[in-house]
Amino acid sequence: MVRVQQERWVGTVANGSGTPGSTADLRGASSASDTHGALLVEFGELVFHEEAQRQYLPAFAYEALQAVIRGEKELTPEIADVVAVGMKRWAQDRGATHFTHWFQPLSGSFAQKHDTFYWWRNPEGKLIETFSGRELIQQEPDASSFPSGGIRSTFEARGYTAWDPTSPVFILATGGTRTLCIPSVFISYTGEALDYKTPLLKSIDALEKRALPIVRLFYPEVKRVYPTLGWEQEFFLIDEELYLSRPDLVLAGRTLLGALPPKGQQLEDHYFAAIPDRVLAFLAEVERECARVGIPLRTRHNEVAPSQYECAPWFEHANISNDHNQLLMDLMDRVARRHGLRVVFHEKPFAGINGSGKHSNWSLMTDTGLNLFAPGESPRENLLFLVFFVNMLKAANDWEDLIRASIATEGNDLRLGGHEAPPAIISVYIGEEMEKVLQTLKEARALRASSREKLTLKIHAQIPRVFLDYTDRNRTSPLAFTGNKFELRGVGANMNCAQALTVLNTILAGQLEVFYEELQREMKKREMETAILRILSEYVSASERIIFNGDNYSREWVEEAARRGLSHFRTTPEALQVYRKKEVCALFERLGVLTERENHARYVVRMERYVRSVAIEVRTFIELCYQYVLPAGVRWLKELESSSAGMDRVAGRLSAILAELPGQLEALEEALRAGESQMEEDLEGSALRFAREIRPRMEAIRAKVDELEQLLPADLWRLPRIYELLHVQRRNPLRRECV
Ligand code: ADP
Ligand code: MG
């Protein structure tokens, strides 16, 4: 896997344009070409990839580990011991002193607990080295503080982490230290999932199990099927000094007040514009750090909003790609600080301009190199493509509400349906060509065996072989078929993609299972191709409501979607109800992805997180009002009232706002307290109250505060203004640099 990426990476870098050297030490690299050279030499140098395994493990252990990675064998304790020895030697040769299981608890970002490779043995007073197979495979972090949604009561507080050998082990080199990181799942003592990775892995297995028998009807030689993921990470970059002067950015991850400057993104002059030097230096260093841990970053560019950017890698196996995304977010955060910058991953850090998403491109690959969502060269290939394409449409149609629920967070609520973001209504864009193909497919219902050949050929001729520019034909769709993959655009920048991917994998797996059963029945009556065409044609008719090729941003679509019976959950607490539906629990159980208890625990964790996060926002907002807004307003009003310069109108507007503000803040505080105290006995009621009453109330007060800000003299307003956050690259009183 890594080797393939490496070759691709070499190709990209060799063809790319010059990258200026980063500010970090480049080990002697001083020119642009040297930086490229460094990227090439260093790609994967901190990854225990196949080559490193071959070098550091005895042949039998290497072979055994590879078989485990391919899913053919279980890891035995004996092999684990041998692998641990080699892995440790590899890590120590690269300066690592500690090791950690690296896992993704439901609290959001990944977690780690470092142990040294050494152990102080008291009786002899000697320092001995540890790290056996047991420690490689399993760790027991004292995990009682991670959210478990009630799965782990305090008396059974221990959870444990277990190595996921399919994701490469790597070294995290930061802060002058080097730590061996072992990608792991995190489960309770009773074996229940407490993380994002476990259900993702189970959904990948579930999907493979249902897809394989179908693929083998066409290509008996196929042994493996796996989903791929290529994410596109959007983010804002803010000067650190300005960032730290905004308590709302620091505590809530977004600005809670502040008037939008006269120039936002109206001119669209930031998108794809020249990347500022300071940002380039940051990105170059991120790319280099990513290269060393084997993340194949490929693209970087300015996004639409001022100070907004995006980077994207080559796609990989979904599990590895998702680990890489989590790692990237961590590396970006660390590198930004070195450059006096802060990365903001929040989905909507600034009201009124674009938010940040993480478009997740998702497809299915076989070990023989077939992309199951890509049209092919022959009628046979195209029939297989149609099987997967139409089944995905049916799955999206039947589970649109679950897809919506999978991308629900307090941050994403503010983004979905906003500026250039997909709406909270799930539909699928398929494009005109595929629309025509599906029309033809519908004719298959009345099909007799004799006319089958003609129809297959007609469909084949209709399927365009190359979907030129398919991606750019509809940027407004939340789930777009882009020629050889589906692009889920609703995922938020700050989210772990695993949540949405688990749902996509699971609903498709469930649908394929039903399809295969139907096919077996039909094939008793007629031959395979006719049977497939008949079933697919029925699915097409049953899935029509989910297809929408028009403008998803328009008001008409909201009405049309309601007529079609598509769900439209505007807030997280409403969307999360879907997880409690019987059919949803049954689906996850049937496919072995989540038990009912695990599923319910996740619902609880996400609801709690919603309430707590919004409560932090509201509390921060209230503090900002008392500490900054009211004092500044009152001071200016006093000055205005003693001035004789005809300022009555300004004073009048200001005093009208100031007269109301304290009372409004008190009422908000009251609502906040009530909402929080409701949480214990009625989590759902509390969350709904935060979504429907408390947040809108805060937004209404904010509008007044922003009006007030615009009336104040510059020297009295002590918070950095939105204009500074968005347009000023470096806060230096002597020399301000604008983006
Ligand atoms: P663009 O959207 O800029 O036109 P592409 O469509 O080639 O570019 O790719 C966009 C993203 O889709 C990239 O992050 C890429 O890694 C990902 N991608 C491309 N092919 C696949 C695939 N088969 N599976 C998953 N992701 C893919
Ligand atoms: Mg794209």
Short mmCIF file of C-alpha atoms and ligand atoms in Angstrom, two decimals, residues 228-232 298 312-315 361-363 371 471 484-485, ligand 1:
data_model
loop_
_atom_site.label_atom_id
_atom_site.label_comp_id
_atom_site.label_asym_id
_atom_site.label_seq_id
_atom_site.Cartn_x
_atom_site.Cartn_y
_atom_site.Cartn_z
CA THR A 228 -11.73 4.07 -0.42
CA LEU A 229 -11.77 7.58 0.99
CA GLY A 230 -10.28 10.81 -0.30
CA TRP A 231 -11.10 13.75 1.96
CA GLU A 232 -10.74 17.43 1.21
CA ARG A 298 -1.48 16.34 -3.17
CA ALA A 312 -6.37 17.14 -0.03
CA PRO A 313 -4.48 13.87 -0.43
CA TRP A 314 -4.59 10.94 -2.79
CA PHE A 315 -7.35 8.58 -1.81
CA ASN A 361 -14.98 11.10 -1.68
CA TRP A 362 -15.95 7.49 -1.32
CA SER A 363 -15.73 4.54 -3.65
CA ASN A 371 -13.40 0.66 -9.13
CA THR A 471 -17.29 16.85 -10.75
CA ASN A 484 -16.15 7.27 -10.42
CA LYS A 485 -17.06 7.91 -6.78
P1 ADP B 1 -11.48 17.42 -8.23
O1 ADP B 1 -12.63 17.18 -7.30
O2 ADP B 1 -10.60 18.53 -7.76
O3 ADP B 1 -11.91 17.52 -9.65
P2 ADP B 1 -10.81 14.62 -8.21
O4 ADP B 1 -12.23 14.39 -8.57
O5 ADP B 1 -9.78 13.93 -9.03
O6 ADP B 1 -10.49 16.16 -8.20
O7 ADP B 1 -10.55 14.21 -6.71
C1 ADP B 1 -11.08 14.88 -5.63
C2 ADP B 1 -10.82 14.04 -4.42
O8 ADP B 1 -11.41 12.79 -4.65
C3 ADP B 1 -9.37 13.80 -4.07
O9 ADP B 1 -9.18 14.03 -2.70
C4 ADP B 1 -9.15 12.36 -4.42
O10 ADP B 1 -8.25 11.74 -3.53
C5 ADP B 1 -10.53 11.78 -4.25
N1 ADP B 1 -10.73 10.58 -5.07
C6 ADP B 1 -10.44 10.39 -6.37
N2 ADP B 1 -10.73 9.13 -6.74
C7 ADP B 1 -11.23 8.48 -5.64
C8 ADP B 1 -11.70 7.16 -5.37
N3 ADP B 1 -11.73 6.22 -6.30
N4 ADP B 1 -12.10 6.90 -4.10
C9 ADP B 1 -12.08 7.83 -3.15
N5 ADP B 1 -11.65 9.08 -3.34
C10 ADP B 1 -11.23 9.42 -4.57
#
